Coordinates of N, CA, C and O in Angstrom, one line a residue:
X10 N 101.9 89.3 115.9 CA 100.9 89.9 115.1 C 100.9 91.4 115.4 O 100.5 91.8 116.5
X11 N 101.3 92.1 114.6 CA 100.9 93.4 114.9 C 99.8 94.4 114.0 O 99.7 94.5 112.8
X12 N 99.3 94.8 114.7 CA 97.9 96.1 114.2 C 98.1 97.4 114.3 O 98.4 98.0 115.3
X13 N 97.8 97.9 113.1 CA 97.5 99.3 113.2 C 96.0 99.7 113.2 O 95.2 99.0 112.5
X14 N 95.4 100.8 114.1 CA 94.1 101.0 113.9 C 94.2 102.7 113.6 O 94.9 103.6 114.1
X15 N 93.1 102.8 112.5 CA 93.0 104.2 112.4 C 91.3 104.5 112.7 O 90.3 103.8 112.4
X16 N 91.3 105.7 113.4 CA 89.3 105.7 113.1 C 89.6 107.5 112.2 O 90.5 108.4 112.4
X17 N 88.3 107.6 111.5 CA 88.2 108.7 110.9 C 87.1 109.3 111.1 O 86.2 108.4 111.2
X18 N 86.7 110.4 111.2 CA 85.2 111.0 110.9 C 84.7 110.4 109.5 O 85.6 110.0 108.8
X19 N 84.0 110.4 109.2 CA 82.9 110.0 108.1 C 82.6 111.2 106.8 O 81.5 111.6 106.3
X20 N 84.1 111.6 106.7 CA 84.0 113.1 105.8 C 85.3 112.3 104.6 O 86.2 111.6 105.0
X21 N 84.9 112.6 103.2 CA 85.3 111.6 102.1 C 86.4 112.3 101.9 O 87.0 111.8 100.9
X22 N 87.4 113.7 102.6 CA 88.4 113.6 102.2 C 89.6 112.8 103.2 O 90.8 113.0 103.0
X23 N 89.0 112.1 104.2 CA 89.5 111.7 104.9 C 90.0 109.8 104.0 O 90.8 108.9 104.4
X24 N 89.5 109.8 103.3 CA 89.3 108.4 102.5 C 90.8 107.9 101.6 O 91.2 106.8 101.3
X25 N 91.3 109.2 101.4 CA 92.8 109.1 100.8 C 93.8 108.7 102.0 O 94.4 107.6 101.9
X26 N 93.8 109.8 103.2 CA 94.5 109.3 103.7 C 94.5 107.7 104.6 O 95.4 107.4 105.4
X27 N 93.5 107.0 104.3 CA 93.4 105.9 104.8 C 93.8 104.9 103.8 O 94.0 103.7 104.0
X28 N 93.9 105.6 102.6 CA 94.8 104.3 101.3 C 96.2 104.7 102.0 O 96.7 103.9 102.8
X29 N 96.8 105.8 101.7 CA 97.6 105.7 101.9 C 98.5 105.1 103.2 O 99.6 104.6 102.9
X30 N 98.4 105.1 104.1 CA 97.7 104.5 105.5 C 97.9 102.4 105.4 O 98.6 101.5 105.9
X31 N 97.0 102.6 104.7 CA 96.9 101.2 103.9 C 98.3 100.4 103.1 O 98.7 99.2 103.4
X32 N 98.8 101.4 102.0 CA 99.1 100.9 101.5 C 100.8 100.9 102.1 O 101.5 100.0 101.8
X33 N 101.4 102.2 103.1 CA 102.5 101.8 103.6 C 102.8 100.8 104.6 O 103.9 100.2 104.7
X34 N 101.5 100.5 105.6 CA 101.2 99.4 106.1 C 101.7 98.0 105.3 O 102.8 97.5 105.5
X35 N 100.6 97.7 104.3 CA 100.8 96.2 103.7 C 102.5 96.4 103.4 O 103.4 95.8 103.9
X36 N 102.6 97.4 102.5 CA 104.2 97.5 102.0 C 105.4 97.0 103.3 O 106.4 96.3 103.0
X37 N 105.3 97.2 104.2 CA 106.0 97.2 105.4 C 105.2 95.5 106.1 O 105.6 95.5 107.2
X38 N 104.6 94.8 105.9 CA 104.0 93.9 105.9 C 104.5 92.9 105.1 O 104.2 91.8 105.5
X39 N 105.1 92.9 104.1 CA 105.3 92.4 103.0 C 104.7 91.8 101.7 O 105.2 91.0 100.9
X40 N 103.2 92.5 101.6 CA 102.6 92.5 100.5 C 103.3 92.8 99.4 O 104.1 93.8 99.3
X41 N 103.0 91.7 98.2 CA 103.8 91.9 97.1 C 103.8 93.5 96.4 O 102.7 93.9 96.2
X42 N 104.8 94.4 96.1 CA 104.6 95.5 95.2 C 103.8 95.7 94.4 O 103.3 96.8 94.2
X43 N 103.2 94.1 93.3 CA 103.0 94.5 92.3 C 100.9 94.8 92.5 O 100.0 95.2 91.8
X44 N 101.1 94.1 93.9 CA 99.3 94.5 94.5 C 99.2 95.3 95.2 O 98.0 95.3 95.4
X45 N 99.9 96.4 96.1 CA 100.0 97.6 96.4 C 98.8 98.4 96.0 O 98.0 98.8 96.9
X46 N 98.5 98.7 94.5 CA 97.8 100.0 93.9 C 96.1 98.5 94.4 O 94.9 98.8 94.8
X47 N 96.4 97.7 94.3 CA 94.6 97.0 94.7 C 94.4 97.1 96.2 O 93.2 97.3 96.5
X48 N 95.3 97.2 97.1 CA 95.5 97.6 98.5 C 94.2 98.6 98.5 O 93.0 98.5 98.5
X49 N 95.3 99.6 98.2 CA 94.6 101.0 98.0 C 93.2 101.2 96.9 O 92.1 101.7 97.1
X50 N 93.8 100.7 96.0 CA 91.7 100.8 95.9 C 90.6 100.2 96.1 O 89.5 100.5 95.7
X51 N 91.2 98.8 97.4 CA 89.6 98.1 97.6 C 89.8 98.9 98.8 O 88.7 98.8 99.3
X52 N 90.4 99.6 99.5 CA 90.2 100.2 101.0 C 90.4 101.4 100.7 O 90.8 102.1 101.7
X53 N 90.2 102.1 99.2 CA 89.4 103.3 98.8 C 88.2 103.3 98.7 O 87.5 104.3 98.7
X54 N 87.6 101.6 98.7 CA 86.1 101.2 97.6 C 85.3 101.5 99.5 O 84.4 102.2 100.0
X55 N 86.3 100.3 100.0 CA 85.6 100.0 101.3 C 85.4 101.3 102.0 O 84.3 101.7 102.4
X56 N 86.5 102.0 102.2 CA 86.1 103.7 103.0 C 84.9 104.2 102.5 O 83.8 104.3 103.1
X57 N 85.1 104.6 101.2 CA 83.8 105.4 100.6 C 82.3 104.6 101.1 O 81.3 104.9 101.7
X58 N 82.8 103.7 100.6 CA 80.9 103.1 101.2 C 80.7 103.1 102.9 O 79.6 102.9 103.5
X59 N 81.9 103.2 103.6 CA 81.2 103.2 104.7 C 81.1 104.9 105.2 O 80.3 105.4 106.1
X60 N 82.1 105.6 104.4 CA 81.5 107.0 104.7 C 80.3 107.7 104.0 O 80.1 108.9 104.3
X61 N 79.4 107.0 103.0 CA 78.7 107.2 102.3 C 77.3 106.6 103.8 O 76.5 107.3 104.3
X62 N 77.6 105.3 103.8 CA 76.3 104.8 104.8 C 76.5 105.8 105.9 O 75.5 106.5 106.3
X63 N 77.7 105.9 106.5 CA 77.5 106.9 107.9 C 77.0 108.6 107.4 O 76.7 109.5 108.2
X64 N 77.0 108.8 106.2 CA 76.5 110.2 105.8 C 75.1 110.3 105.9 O 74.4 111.2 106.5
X65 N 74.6 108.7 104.8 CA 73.4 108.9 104.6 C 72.6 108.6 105.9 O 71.5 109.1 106.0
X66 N 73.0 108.1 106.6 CA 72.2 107.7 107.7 C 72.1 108.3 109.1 O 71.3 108.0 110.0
X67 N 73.1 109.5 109.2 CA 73.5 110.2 109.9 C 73.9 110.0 111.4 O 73.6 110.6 112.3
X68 N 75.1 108.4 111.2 CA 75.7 108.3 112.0 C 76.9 109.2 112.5 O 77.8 109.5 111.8
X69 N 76.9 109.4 113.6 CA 78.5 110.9 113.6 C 79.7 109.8 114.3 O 80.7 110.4 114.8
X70 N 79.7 108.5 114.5 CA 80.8 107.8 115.2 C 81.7 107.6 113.8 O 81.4 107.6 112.6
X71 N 83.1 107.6 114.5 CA 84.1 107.3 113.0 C 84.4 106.0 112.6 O 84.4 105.0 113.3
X72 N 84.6 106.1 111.3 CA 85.1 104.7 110.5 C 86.5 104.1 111.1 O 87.5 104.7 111.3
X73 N 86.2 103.0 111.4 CA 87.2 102.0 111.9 C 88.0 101.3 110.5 O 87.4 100.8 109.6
X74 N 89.3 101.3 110.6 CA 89.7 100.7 110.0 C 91.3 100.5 110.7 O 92.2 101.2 111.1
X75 N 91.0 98.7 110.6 CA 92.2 97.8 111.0 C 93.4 97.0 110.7 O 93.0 95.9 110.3
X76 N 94.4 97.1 110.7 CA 95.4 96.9 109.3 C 96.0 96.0 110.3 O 96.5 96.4 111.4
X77 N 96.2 94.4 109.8 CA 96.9 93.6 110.9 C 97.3 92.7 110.2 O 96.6 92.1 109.4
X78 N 99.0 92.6 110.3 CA 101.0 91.8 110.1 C 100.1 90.5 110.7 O 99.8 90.4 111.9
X79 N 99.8 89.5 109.8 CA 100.1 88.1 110.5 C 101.2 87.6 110.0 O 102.2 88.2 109.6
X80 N 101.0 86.0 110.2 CA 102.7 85.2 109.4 C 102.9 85.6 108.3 O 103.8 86.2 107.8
X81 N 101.4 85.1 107.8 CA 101.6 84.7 105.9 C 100.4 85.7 105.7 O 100.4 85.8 104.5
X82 N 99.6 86.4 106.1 CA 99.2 87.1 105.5 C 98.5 88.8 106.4 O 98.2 89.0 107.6
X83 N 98.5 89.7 105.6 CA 98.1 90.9 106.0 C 96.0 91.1 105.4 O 95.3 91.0 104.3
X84 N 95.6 91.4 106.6 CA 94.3 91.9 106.5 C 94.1 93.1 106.8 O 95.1 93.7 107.2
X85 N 93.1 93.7 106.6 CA 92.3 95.3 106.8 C 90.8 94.8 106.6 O 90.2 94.1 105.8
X86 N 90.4 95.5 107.8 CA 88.8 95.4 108.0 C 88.6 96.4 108.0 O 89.3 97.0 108.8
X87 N 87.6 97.3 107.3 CA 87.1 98.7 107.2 C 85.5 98.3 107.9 O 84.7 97.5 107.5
X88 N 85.3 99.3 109.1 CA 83.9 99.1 110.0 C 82.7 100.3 110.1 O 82.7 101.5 110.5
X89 N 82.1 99.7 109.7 CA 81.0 101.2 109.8 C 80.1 100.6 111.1 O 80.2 99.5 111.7
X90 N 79.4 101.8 111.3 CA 78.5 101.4 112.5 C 76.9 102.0 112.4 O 76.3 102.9 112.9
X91 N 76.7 101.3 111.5 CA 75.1 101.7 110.8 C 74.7 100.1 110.8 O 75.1 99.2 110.1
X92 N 73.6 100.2 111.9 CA 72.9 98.7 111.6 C 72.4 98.1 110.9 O 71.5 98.6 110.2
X93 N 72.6 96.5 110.7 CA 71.9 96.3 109.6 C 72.7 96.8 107.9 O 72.2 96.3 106.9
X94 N 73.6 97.4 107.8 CA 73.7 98.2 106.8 C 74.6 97.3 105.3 O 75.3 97.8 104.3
X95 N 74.2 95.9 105.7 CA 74.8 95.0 104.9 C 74.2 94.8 103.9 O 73.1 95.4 103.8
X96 N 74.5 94.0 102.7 CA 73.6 94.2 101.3 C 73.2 92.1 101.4 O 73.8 91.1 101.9
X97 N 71.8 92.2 100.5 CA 71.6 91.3 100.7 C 72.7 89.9 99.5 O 73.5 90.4 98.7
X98 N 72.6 88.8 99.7 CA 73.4 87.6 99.4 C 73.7 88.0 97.6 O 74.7 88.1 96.9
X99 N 72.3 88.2 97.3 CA 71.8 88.5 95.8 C 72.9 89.6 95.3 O 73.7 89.4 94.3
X100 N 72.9 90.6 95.9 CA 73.6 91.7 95.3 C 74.7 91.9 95.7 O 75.2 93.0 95.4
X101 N 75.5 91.1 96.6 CA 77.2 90.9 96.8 C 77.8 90.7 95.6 O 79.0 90.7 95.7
X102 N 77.3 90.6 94.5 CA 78.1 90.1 93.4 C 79.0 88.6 93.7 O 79.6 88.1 92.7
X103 N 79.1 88.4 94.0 CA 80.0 87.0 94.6 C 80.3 87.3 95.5 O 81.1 86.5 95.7
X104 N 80.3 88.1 96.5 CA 81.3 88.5 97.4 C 81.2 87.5 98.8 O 80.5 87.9 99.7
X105 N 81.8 86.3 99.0 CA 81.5 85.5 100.2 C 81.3 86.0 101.5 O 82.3 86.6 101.9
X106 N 80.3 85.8 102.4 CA 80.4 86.0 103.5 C 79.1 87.1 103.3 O 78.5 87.1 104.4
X107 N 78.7 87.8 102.6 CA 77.9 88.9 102.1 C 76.3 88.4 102.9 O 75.7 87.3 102.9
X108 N 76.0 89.3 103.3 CA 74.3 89.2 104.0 C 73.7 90.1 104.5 O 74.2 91.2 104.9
X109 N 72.9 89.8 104.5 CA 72.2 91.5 105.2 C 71.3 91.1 106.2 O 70.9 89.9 106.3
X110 N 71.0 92.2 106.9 CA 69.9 91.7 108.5 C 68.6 93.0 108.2 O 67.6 93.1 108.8
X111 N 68.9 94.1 106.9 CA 67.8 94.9 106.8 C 67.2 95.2 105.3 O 68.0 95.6 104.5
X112 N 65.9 95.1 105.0 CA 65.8 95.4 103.6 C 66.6 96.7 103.2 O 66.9 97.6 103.9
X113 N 67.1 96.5 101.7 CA 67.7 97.6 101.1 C 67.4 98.9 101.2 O 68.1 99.9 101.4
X114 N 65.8 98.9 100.9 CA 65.1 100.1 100.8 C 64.8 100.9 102.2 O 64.1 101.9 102.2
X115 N 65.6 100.3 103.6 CA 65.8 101.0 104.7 C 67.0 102.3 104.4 O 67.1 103.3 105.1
X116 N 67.9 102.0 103.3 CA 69.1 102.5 102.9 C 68.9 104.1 101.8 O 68.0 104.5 101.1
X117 N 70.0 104.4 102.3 CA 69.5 105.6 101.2 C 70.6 105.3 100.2 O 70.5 105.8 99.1
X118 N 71.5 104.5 100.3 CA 72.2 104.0 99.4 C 71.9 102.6 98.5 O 72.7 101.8 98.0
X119 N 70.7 102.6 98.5 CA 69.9 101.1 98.1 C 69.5 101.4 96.4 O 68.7 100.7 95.8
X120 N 70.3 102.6 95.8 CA 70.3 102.8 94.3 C 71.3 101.7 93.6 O 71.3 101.8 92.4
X121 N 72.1 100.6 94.1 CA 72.7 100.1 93.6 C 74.2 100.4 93.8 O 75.1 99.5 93.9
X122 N 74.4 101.5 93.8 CA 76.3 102.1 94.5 C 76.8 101.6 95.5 O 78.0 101.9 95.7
X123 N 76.3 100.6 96.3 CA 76.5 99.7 97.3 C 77.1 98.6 96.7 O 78.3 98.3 96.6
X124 N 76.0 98.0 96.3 CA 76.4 96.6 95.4 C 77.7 96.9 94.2 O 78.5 95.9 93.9
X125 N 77.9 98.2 93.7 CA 78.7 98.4 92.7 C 80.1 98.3 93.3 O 80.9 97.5 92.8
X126 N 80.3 99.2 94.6 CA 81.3 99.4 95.7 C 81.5 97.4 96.0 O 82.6 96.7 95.9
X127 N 81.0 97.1 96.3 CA 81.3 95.6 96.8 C 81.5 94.7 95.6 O 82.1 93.7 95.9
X128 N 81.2 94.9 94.3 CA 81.8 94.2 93.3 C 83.1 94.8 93.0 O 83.9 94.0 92.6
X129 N 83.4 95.9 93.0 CA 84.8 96.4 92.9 C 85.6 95.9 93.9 O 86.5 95.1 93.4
X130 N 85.5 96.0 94.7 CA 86.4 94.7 96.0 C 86.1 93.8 95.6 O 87.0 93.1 96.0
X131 N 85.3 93.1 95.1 CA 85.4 91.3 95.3 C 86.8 91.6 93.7 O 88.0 91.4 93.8
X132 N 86.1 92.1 92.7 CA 87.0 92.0 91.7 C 88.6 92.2 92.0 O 89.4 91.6 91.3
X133 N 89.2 93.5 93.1 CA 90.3 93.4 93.4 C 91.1 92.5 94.8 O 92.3 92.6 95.0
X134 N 90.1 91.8 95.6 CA 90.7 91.3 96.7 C 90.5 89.5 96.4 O 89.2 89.3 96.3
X135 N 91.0 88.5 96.3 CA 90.5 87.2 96.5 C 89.9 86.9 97.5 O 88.8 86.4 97.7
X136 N 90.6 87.3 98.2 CA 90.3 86.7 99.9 C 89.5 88.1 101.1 O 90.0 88.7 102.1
X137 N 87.6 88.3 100.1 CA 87.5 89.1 100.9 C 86.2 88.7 101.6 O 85.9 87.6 101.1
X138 N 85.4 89.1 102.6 CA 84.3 88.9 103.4 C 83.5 90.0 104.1 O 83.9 90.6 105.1
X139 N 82.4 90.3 103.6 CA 81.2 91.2 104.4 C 80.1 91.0 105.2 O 79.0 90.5 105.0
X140 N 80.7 91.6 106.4 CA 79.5 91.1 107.4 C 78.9 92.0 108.0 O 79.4 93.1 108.3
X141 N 77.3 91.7 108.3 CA 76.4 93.0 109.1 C 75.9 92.6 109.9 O 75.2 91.6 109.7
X142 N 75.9 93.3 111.1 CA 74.7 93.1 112.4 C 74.1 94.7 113.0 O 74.0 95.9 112.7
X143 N 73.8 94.0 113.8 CA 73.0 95.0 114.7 C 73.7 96.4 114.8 O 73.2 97.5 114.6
X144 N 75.2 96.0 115.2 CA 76.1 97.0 115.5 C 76.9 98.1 114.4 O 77.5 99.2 114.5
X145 N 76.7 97.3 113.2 CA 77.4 97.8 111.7 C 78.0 96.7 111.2 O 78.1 95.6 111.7
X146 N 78.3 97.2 109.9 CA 79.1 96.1 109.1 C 80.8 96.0 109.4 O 81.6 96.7 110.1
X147 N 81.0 95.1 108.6 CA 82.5 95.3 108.6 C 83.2 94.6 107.1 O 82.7 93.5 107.0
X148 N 83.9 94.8 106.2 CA 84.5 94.4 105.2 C 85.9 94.1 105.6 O 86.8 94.9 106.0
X149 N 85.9 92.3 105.3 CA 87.5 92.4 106.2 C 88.2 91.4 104.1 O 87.7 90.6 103.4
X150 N 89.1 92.1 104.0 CA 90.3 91.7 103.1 C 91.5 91.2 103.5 O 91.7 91.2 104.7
X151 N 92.4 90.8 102.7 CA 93.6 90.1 102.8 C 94.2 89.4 102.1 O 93.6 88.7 101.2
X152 N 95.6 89.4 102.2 CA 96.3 89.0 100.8 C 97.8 88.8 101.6 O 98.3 89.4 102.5
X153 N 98.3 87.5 100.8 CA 99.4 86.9 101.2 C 100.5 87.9 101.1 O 100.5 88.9 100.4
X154 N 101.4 87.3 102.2 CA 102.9 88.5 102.6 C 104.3 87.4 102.2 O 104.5 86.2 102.1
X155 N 104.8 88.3 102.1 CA 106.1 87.5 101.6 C 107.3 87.9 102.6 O 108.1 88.8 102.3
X156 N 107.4 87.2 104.1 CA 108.1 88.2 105.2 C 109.5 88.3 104.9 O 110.4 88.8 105.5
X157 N 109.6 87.6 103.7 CA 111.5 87.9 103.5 C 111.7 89.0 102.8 O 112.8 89.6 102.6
X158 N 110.7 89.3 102.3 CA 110.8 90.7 101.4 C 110.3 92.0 102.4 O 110.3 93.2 102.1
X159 N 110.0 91.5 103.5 CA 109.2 93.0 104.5 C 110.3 94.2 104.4 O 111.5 94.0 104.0
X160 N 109.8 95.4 104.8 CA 111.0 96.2 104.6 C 111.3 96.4 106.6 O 110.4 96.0 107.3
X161 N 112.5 96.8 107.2 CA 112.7 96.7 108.3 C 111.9 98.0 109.0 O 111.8 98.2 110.2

């Protein structure tokens, strides 16, 4: 199994280079080509909202994001560290695993941009999951690899 970790400050031009980041990762992983560009925009969706919660909330630690080669499949978990900062079951849009530990209106992002950000990932990842505690959330995705196609 191997992992890549990147952490970033919580500044939104830092959010590109973490697709990109992303997406030579899965490519070299063996994610199919033709889901490449969804790579990159649910862990454009996932960056922004967690540099959005660490803005509004005025956390200064950086966004974690974890890119890990299994057999059959490649994941990325993007990690903020704002407590509580999960959205409730209701406004995941489907998104499984979705819950929250603080009312919305603790958020300065509780206009709904949250929930909008997490229906855009559920719509581009199958296989995704949001979780929050004490410590921050985490959005973990993933999508099947094809290792005969990996590049060397």
């Amino acid at each position: 199994m191997a992992t890549v970790e990147l952490r970033f400050s919580a500044q939104p031009e830092h959010v590109r280079t973490a697709r990109l980041v992303a997406a030579a990762v899965a490519r070299r992983a063996g994610v199919d080509e033709a889901v490449l560009d969804e790579v990159r925009l649910a862990v454009g969706e996932a960056c922004s909202r967690a540099v959005g919660l660490h803005r509004s909330n005025g956390v200064a630690a950086p966004i974690r994001v974890v890119l890990t080669e299994e057999e059959k499949s490649f994941s990325i978990e993007v990690g903020d560290e704002v407590p509580g900062a999960g959205v409730a079951a209701a406004d995941a849009a489907g998104v499984p695993g979705a819950r929250g530990s603080a009312p919305a209106e603790e958020f300065d992002d509780a206009d709904g941009e949250d929930s909008m950000g997490l229906a855009v990932i559920s719509g581009l990842v199958d296989d995704v999951e949001v979780r929050a505690g004490e410590h921050g959330g985490v959005i973990r995705m993933s999508w099947p690899t094809n290792p005969a196609i990996a590049m060397p």
